[in-house]
mmCIF file of C-alpha atoms in Angstrom:
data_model
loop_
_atom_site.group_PDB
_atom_site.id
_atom_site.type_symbol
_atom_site.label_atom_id
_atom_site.label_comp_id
_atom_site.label_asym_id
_atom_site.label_seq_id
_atom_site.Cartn_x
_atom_site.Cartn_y
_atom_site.Cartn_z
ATOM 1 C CA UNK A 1 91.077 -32.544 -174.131
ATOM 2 C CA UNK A 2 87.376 -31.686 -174.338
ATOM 3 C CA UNK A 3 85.175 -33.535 -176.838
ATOM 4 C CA UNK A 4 83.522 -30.550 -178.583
ATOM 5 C CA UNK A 5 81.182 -33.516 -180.554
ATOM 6 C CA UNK A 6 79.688 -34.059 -177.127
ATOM 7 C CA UNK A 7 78.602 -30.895 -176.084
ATOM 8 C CA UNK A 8 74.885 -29.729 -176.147
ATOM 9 C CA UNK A 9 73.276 -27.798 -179.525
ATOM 10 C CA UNK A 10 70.336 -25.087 -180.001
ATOM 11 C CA UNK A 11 69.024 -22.407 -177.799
ATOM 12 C CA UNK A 12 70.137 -21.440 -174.680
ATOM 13 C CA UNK A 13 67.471 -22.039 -171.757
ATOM 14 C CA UNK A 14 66.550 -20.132 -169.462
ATOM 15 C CA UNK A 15 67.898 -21.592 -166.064
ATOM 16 C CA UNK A 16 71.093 -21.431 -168.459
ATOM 17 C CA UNK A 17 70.562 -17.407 -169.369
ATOM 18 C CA UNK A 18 70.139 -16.802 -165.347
ATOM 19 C CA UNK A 19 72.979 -19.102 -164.310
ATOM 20 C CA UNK A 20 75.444 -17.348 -166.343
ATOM 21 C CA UNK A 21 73.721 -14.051 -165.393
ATOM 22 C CA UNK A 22 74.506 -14.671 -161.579
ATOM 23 C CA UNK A 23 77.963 -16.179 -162.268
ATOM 24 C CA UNK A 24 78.679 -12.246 -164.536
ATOM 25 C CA UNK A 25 77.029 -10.093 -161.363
ATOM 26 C CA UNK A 26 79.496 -12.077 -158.588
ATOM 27 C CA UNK A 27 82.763 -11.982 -160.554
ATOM 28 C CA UNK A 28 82.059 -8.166 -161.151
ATOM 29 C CA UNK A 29 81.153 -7.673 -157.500
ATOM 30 C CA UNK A 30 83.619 -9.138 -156.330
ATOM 31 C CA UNK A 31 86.624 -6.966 -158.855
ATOM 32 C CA UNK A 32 85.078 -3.691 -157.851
ATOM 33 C CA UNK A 33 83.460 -4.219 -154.420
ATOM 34 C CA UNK A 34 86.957 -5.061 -152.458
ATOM 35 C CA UNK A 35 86.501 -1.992 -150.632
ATOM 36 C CA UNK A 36 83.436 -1.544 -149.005
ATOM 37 C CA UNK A 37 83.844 2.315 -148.508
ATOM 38 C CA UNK A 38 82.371 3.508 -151.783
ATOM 39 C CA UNK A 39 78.917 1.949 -150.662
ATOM 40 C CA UNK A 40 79.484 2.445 -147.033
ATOM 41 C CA UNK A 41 76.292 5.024 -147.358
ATOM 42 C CA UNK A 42 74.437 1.970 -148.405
ATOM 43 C CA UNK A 43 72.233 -0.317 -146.585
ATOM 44 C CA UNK A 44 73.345 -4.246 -148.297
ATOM 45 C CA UNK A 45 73.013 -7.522 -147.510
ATOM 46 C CA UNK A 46 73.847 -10.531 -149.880
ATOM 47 C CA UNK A 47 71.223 -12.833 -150.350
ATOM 48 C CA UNK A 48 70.791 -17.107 -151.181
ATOM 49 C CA UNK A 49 73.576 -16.487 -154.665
ATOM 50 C CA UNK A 50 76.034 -14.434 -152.374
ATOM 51 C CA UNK A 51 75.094 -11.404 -154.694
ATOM 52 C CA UNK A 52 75.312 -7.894 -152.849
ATOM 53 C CA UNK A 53 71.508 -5.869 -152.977
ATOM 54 C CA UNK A 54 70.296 -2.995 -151.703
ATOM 55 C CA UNK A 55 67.621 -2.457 -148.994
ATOM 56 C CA UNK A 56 64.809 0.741 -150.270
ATOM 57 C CA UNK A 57 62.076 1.803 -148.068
ATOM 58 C CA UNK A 58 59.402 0.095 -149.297
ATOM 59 C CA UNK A 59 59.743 -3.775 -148.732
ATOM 60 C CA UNK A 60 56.756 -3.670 -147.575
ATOM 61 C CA UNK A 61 54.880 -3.212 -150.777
ATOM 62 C CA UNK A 62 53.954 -6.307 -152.807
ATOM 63 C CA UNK A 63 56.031 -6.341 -155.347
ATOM 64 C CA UNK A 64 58.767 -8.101 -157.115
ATOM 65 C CA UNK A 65 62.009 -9.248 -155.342
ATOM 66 C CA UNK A 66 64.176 -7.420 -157.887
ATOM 67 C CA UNK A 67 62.407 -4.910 -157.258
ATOM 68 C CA UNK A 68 62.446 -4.019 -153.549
ATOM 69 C CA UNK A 69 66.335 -5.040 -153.275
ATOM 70 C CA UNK A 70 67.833 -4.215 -156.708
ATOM 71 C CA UNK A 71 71.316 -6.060 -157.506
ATOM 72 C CA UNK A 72 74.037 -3.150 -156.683
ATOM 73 C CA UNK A 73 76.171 -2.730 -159.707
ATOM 74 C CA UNK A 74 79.340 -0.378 -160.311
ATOM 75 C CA UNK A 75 79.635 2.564 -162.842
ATOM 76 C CA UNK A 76 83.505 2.147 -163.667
ATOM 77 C CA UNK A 77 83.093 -1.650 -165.368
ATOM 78 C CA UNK A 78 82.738 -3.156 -168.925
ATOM 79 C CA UNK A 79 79.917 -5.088 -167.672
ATOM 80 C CA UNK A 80 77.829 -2.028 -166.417
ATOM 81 C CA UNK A 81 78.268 -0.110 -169.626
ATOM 82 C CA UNK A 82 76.778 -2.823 -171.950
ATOM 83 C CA UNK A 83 73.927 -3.207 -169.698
ATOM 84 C CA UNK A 84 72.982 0.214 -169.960
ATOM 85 C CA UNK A 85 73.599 0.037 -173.772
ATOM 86 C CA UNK A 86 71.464 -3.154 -173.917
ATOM 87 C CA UNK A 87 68.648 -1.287 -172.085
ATOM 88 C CA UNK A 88 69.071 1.910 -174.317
ATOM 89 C CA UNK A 89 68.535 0.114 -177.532
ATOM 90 C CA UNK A 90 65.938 -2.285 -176.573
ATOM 91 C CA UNK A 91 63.649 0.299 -175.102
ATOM 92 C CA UNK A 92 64.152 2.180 -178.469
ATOM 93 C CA UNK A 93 66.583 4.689 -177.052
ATOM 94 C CA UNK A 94 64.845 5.898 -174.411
ATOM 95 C CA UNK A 95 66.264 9.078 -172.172
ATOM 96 C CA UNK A 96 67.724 9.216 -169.509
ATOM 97 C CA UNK A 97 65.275 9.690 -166.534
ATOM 98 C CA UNK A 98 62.888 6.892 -168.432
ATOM 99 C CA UNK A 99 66.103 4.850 -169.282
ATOM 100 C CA UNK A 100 67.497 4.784 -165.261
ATOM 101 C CA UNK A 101 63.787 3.985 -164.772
ATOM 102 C CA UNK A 102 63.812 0.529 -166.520
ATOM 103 C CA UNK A 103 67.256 -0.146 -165.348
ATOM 104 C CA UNK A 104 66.108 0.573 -161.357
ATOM 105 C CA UNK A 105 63.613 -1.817 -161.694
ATOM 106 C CA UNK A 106 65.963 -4.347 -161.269
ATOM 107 C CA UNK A 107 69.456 -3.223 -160.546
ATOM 108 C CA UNK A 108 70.706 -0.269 -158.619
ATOM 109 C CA UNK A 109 74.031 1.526 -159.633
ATOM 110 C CA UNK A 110 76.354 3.651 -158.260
ATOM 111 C CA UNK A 111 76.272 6.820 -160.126
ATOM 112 C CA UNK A 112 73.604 5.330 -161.554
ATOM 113 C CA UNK A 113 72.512 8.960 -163.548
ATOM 114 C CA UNK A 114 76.017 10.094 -164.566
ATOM 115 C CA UNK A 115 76.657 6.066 -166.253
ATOM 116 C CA UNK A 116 73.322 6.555 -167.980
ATOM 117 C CA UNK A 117 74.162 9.993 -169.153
ATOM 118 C CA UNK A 118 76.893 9.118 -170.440
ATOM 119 C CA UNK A 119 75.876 6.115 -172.977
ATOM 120 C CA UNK A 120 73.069 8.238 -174.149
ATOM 121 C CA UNK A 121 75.324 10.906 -174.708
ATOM 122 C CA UNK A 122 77.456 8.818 -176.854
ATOM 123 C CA UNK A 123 74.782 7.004 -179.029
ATOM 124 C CA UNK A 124 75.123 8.251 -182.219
ATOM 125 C CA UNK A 125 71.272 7.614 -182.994
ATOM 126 C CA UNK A 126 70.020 10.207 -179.906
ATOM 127 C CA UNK A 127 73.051 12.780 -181.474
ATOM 128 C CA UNK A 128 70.711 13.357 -184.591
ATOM 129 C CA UNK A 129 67.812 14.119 -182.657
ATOM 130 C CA UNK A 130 69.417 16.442 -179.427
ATOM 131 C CA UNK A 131 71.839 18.601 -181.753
ATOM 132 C CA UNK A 132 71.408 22.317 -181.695
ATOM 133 C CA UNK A 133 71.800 24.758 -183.984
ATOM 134 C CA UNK A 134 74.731 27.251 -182.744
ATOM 135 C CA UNK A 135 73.574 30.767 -182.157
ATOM 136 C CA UNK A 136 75.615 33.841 -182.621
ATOM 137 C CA UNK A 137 75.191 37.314 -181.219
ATOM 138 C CA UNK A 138 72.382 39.761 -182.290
ATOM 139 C CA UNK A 139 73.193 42.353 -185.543
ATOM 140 C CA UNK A 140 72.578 46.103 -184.645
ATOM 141 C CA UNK A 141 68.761 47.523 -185.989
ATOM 142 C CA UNK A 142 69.360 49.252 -188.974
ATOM 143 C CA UNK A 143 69.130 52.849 -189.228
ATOM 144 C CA UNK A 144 65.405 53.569 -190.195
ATOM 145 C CA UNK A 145 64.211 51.508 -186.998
ATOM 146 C CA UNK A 146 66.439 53.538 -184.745
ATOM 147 C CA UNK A 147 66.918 57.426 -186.329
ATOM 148 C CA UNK A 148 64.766 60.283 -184.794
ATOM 149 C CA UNK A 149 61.877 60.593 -187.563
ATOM 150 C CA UNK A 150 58.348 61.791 -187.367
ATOM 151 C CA UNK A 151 55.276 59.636 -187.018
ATOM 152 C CA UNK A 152 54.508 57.200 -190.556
ATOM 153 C CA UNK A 153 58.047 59.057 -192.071
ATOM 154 C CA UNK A 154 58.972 54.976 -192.112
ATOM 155 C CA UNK A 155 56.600 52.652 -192.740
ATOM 156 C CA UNK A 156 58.408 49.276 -191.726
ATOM 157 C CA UNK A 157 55.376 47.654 -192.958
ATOM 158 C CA UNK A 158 53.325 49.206 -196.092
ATOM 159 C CA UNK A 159 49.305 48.830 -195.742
ATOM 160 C CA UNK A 160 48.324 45.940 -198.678
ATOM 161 C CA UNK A 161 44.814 46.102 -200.014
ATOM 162 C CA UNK A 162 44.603 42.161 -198.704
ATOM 163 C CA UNK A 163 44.416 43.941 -194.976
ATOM 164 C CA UNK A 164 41.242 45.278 -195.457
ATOM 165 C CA UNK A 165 39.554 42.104 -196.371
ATOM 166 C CA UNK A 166 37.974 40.314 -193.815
ATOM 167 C CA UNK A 167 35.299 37.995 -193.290
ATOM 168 C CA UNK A 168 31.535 38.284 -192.549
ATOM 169 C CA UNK A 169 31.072 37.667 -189.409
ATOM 170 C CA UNK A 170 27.555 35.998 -188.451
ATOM 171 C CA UNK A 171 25.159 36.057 -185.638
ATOM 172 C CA UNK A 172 24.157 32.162 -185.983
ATOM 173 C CA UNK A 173 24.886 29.743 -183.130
ATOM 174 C CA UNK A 174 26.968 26.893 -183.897
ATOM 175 C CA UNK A 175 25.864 23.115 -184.477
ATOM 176 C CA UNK A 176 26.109 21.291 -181.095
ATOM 177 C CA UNK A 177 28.130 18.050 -181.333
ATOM 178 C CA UNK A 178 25.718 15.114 -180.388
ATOM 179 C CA UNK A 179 27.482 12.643 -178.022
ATOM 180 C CA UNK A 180 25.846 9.453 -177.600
ATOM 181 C CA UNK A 181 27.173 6.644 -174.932
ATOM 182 C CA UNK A 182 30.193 5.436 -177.398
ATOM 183 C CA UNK A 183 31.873 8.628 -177.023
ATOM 184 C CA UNK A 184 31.448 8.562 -172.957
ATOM 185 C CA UNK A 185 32.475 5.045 -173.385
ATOM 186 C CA UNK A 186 36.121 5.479 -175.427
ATOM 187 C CA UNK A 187 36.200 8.432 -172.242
ATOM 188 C CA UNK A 188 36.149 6.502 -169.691
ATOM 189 C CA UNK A 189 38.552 3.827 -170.729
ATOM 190 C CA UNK A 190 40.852 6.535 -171.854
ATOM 191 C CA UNK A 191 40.676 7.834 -168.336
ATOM 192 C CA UNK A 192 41.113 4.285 -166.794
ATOM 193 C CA UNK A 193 44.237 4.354 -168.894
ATOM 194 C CA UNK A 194 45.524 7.651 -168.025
ATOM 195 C CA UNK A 195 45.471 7.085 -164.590
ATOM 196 C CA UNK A 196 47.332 3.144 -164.976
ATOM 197 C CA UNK A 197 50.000 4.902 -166.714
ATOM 198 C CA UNK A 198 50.302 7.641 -163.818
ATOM 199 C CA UNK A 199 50.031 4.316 -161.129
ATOM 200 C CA UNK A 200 53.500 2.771 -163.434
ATOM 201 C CA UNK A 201 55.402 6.090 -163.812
ATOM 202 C CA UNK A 202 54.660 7.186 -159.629
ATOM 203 C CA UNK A 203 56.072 3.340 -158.958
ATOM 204 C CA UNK A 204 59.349 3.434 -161.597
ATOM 205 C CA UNK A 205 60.607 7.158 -161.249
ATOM 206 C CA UNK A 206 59.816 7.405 -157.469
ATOM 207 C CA UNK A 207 59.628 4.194 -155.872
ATOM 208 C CA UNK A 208 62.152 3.007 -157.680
ATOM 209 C CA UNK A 209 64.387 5.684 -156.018
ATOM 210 C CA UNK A 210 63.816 5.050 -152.204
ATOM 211 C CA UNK A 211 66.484 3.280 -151.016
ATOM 212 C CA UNK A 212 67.921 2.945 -147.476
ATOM 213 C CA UNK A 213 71.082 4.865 -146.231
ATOM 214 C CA UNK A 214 73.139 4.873 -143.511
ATOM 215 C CA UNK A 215 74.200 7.174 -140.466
ATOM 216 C CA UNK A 216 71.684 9.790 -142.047
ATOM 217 C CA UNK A 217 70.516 11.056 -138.448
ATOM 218 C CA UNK A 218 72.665 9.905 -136.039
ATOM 219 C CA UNK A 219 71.682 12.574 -133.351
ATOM 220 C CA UNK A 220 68.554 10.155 -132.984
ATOM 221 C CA UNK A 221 69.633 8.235 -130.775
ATOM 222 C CA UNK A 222 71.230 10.505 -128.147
ATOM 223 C CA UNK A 223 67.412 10.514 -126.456
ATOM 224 C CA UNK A 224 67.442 8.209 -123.240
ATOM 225 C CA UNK A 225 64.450 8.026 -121.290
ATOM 226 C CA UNK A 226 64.181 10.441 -118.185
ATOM 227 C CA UNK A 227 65.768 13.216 -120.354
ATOM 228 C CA UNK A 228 64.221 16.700 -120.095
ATOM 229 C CA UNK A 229 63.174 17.710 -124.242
ATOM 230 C CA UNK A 230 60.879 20.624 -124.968
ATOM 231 C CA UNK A 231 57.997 19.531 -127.220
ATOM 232 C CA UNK A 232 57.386 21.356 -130.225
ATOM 233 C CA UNK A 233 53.830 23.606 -130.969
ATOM 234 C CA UNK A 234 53.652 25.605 -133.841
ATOM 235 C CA UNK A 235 51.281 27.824 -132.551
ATOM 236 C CA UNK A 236 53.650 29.256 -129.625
ATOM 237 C CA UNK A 237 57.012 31.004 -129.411
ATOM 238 C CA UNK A 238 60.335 28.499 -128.744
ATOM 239 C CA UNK A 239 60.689 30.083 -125.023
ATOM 240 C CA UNK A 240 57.118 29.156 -124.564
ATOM 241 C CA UNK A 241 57.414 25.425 -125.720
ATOM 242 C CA UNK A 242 56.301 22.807 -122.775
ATOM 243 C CA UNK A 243 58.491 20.944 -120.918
ATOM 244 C CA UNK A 244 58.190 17.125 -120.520
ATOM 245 C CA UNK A 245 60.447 14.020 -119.759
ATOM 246 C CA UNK A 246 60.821 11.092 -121.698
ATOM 247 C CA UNK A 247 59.019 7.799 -120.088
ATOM 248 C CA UNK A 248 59.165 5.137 -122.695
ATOM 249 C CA UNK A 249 61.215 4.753 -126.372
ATOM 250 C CA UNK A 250 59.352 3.241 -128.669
ATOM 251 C CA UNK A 251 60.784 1.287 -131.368
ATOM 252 C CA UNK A 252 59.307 0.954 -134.995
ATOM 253 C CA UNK A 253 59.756 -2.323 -137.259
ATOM 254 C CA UNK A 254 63.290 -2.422 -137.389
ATOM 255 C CA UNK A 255 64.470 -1.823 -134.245
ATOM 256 C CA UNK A 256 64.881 1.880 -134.231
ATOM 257 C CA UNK A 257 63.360 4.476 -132.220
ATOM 258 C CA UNK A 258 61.372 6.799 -133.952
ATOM 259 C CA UNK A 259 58.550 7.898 -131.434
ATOM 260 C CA UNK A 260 58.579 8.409 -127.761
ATOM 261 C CA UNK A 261 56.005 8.993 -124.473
ATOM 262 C CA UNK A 262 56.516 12.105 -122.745
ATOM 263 C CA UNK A 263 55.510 13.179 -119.204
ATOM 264 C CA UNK A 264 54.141 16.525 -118.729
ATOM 265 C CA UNK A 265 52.917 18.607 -116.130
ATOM 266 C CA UNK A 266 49.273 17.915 -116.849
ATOM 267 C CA UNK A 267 48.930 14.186 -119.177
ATOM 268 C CA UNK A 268 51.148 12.193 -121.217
ATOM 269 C CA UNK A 269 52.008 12.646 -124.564
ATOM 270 C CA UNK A 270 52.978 10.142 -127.381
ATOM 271 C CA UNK A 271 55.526 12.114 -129.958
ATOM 272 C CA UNK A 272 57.691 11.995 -133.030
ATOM 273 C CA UNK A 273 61.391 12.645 -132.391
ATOM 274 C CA UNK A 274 61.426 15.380 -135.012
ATOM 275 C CA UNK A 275 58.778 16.802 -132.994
ATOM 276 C CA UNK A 276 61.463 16.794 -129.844
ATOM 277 C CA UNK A 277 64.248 18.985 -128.425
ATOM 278 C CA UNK A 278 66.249 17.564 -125.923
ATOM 279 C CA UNK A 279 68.121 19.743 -123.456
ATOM 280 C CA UNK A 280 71.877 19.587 -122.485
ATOM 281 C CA UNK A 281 70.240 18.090 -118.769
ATOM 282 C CA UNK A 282 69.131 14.566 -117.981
ATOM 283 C CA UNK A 283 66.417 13.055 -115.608
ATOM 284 C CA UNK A 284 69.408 11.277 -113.897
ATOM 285 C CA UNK A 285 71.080 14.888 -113.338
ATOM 286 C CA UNK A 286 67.963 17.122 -112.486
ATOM 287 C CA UNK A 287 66.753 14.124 -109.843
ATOM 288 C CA UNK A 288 70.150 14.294 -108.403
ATOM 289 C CA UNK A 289 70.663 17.398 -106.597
ATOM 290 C CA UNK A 290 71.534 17.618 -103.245
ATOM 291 C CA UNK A 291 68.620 18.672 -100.850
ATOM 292 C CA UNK A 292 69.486 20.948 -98.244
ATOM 293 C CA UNK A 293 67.765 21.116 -94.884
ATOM 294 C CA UNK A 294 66.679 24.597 -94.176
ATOM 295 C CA UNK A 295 67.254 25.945 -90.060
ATOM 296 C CA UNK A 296 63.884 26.114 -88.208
ATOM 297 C CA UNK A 297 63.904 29.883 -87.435
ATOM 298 C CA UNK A 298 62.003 30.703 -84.060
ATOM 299 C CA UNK A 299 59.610 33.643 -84.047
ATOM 300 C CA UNK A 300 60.607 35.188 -81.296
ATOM 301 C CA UNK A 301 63.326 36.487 -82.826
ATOM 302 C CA UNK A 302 63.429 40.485 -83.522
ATOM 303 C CA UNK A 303 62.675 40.705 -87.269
ATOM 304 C CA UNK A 304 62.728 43.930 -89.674
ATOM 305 C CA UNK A 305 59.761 45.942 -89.983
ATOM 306 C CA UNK A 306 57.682 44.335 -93.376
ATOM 307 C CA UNK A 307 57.038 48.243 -94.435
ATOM 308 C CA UNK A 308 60.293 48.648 -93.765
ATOM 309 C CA UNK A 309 62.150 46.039 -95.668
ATOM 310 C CA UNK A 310 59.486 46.689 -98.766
ATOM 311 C CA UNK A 311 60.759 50.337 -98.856
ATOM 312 C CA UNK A 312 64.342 49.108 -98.677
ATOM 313 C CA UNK A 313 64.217 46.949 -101.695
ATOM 314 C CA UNK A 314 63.218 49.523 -104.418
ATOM 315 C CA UNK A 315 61.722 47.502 -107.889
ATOM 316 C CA UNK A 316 63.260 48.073 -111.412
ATOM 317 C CA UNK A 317 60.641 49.990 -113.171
ATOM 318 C CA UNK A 318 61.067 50.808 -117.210
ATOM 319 C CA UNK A 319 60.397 53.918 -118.822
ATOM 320 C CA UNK A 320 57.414 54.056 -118.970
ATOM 321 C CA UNK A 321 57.020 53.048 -115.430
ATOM 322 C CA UNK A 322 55.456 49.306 -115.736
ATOM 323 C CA UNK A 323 57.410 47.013 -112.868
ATOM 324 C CA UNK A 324 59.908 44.579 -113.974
ATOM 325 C CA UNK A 325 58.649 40.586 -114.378
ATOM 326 C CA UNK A 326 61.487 38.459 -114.351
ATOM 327 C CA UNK A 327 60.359 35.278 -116.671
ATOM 328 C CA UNK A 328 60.582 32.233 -114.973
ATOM 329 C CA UNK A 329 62.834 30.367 -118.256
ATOM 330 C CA UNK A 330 63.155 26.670 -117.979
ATOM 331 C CA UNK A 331 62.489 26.660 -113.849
ATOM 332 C CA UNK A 332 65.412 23.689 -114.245
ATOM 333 C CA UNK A 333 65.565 23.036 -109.765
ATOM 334 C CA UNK A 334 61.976 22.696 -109.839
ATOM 335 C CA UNK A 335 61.547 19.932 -112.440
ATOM 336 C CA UNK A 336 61.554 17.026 -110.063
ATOM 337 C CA UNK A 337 58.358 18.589 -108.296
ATOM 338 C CA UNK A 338 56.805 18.986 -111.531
ATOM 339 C CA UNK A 339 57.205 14.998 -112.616
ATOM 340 C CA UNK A 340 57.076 13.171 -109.563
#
């Protein structure tokens, strides 16, 4: 049996607070986290404590740990609900957007809005202060506000002898306020302020919310180099879009491509992918295609008359009578001229 006279007394420390901390955050992991599919649109990894955290967009900011990979938590747990409530009270019962604020700096929830929501809703504190007033449908006007009457027959509002009084209005100009340097002073560090409580709001309610996901654009990486893509201008119809082929992928930080080199007719071109279409056709398939010799035809031959043929083949005219240009689209057989 355990000695109970031997065991420590006072306040808990805090290597002891974070100890038992870590040991709460893997035991709940680990009941509600069997199944990875309900964070399979996450990006985790488990770090030195075997705890699961989430990877945001911005680990390259200087910044707390905590705070670029918050500690995932569930919504449907014991654990997760007094957090919140612990949170809610000691921030003075703060809202909601300000409440998931605080609790984002540090751990990231599933359904993180709809748990916070939720405890706020059922504080009995916030109740006093969000409670409406019910409102019922409009009463019909009475009668003298709606009958057919001539003009002043009802007077809604009788004239008081108060409405003729009014004050004397005077011509003098006001007294200007004298500001000396004190008052510029209290300005400027009320500025300074202003704009350190804008810097602390931009990085909890937006920073705070950037967070990695998975298989968001998979049609990325379709694009293999020597594929035919038209190139995007914003200035010019889609039909008229250049051609080019892709020479080079070029990967960012973390190993996926996000910009490419393109080969057009006349330079080279260094591109975003959302700035590329690629075409159902390949470089592989386009530089492919059988070449086929063409029969050396001798001159002596009897040919056709040239005024002759030109008055056989009759061109398409419209109404107006303007000849027919058939647009060259795409010019697909001729691609491996233009590259090479």
């Amino acid at each position: 049996m355990q000695n109970w006279g031997d065991r420590e007394k006072g306040q808990l420390s805090l290597d002891e607070l974070e100890s038992a901390e870590i040991q709460l955050i893997r035991s709940v992991q680990a009941q509600c986290f069997v199944d990875e599919k309900s964070i399979s649109n996450l990006c985790v990894f488990r770090d030195h404590n075997n705890i699961i955290r989430v990877k945001t967009r911005i680990t390259e900011r200087i910044d707390t740990s905590l705070f670029l990979s918050p500690i995932l938590l569930p919504n449907n747990c014991i654990f997760t609900q007094r957090l919140v409530e612990h949170f809610h009270l000691k921030n003075h019962h703060a809202g909601t957007q300000l409440l998931l604020s605080i609790i984002r700096e540090k751990y990231w929830i599933v359904g993180g809005r709809r748990t916070v929501r939720k405890i706020w809703n059922a504080c009995v504190n916030c109740r006093r202060y969000k409670s409406k007033s019910p409102m019922t449908d409009p009463v019909s006007l009475p009668g003298d506000r709606v009958k057919d009457a001539a003009v002043f027959e009802v007077d809604l509002t009788p004239i008081t002898p108060a409405m003729f009084l009014f004050e004397i209005q005077t011509a003098e100009t006001k007294d200007l306020e004298i500001r000396d340097a004190n008052h510029f002073r209290k300005r400027l560090r009320f500025r300074a302020k202003v704009i350190e409580e804008l810097k602390k709001r931009f990085r909890n309610e937006y920073l705070g919310q950037l967070i990695q996901r998975q298989k968001q654009h998979p049609q990325s990486s379709n694009i293999c180099e020597g594929d035919i893509v038209l190139i995007r201008d914003g200035w010019k119809k889609r039909l008229q879009w250049p051609l080019a082929r892709v020479i080079k992928l070029i990967p960012g930080n973390d190993g996926l491509v996000r910009t490419v080199k393109l080969r057009t007719q006349s330079c080279t071109l260094i591109r975003p992918i959302q700035r590329v279409f690629p075409l159902e056709v390949s470089g592989n398939s386009v530089t492919s295609l059988p070449l086929q010799k063409v029969q050396h035809i001798d001159s002596s031959m009897n040919c056709a008359d040239p005024d002759t043929v030109k008055a056989a083949v009759k061109p398409q005219v419209t109404r107006c009578g303007r000849p027919v240009k058939k647009p060259d689209k795409l010019n697909l057989l001729t691609l491996t001229d233009v590259f090479d």
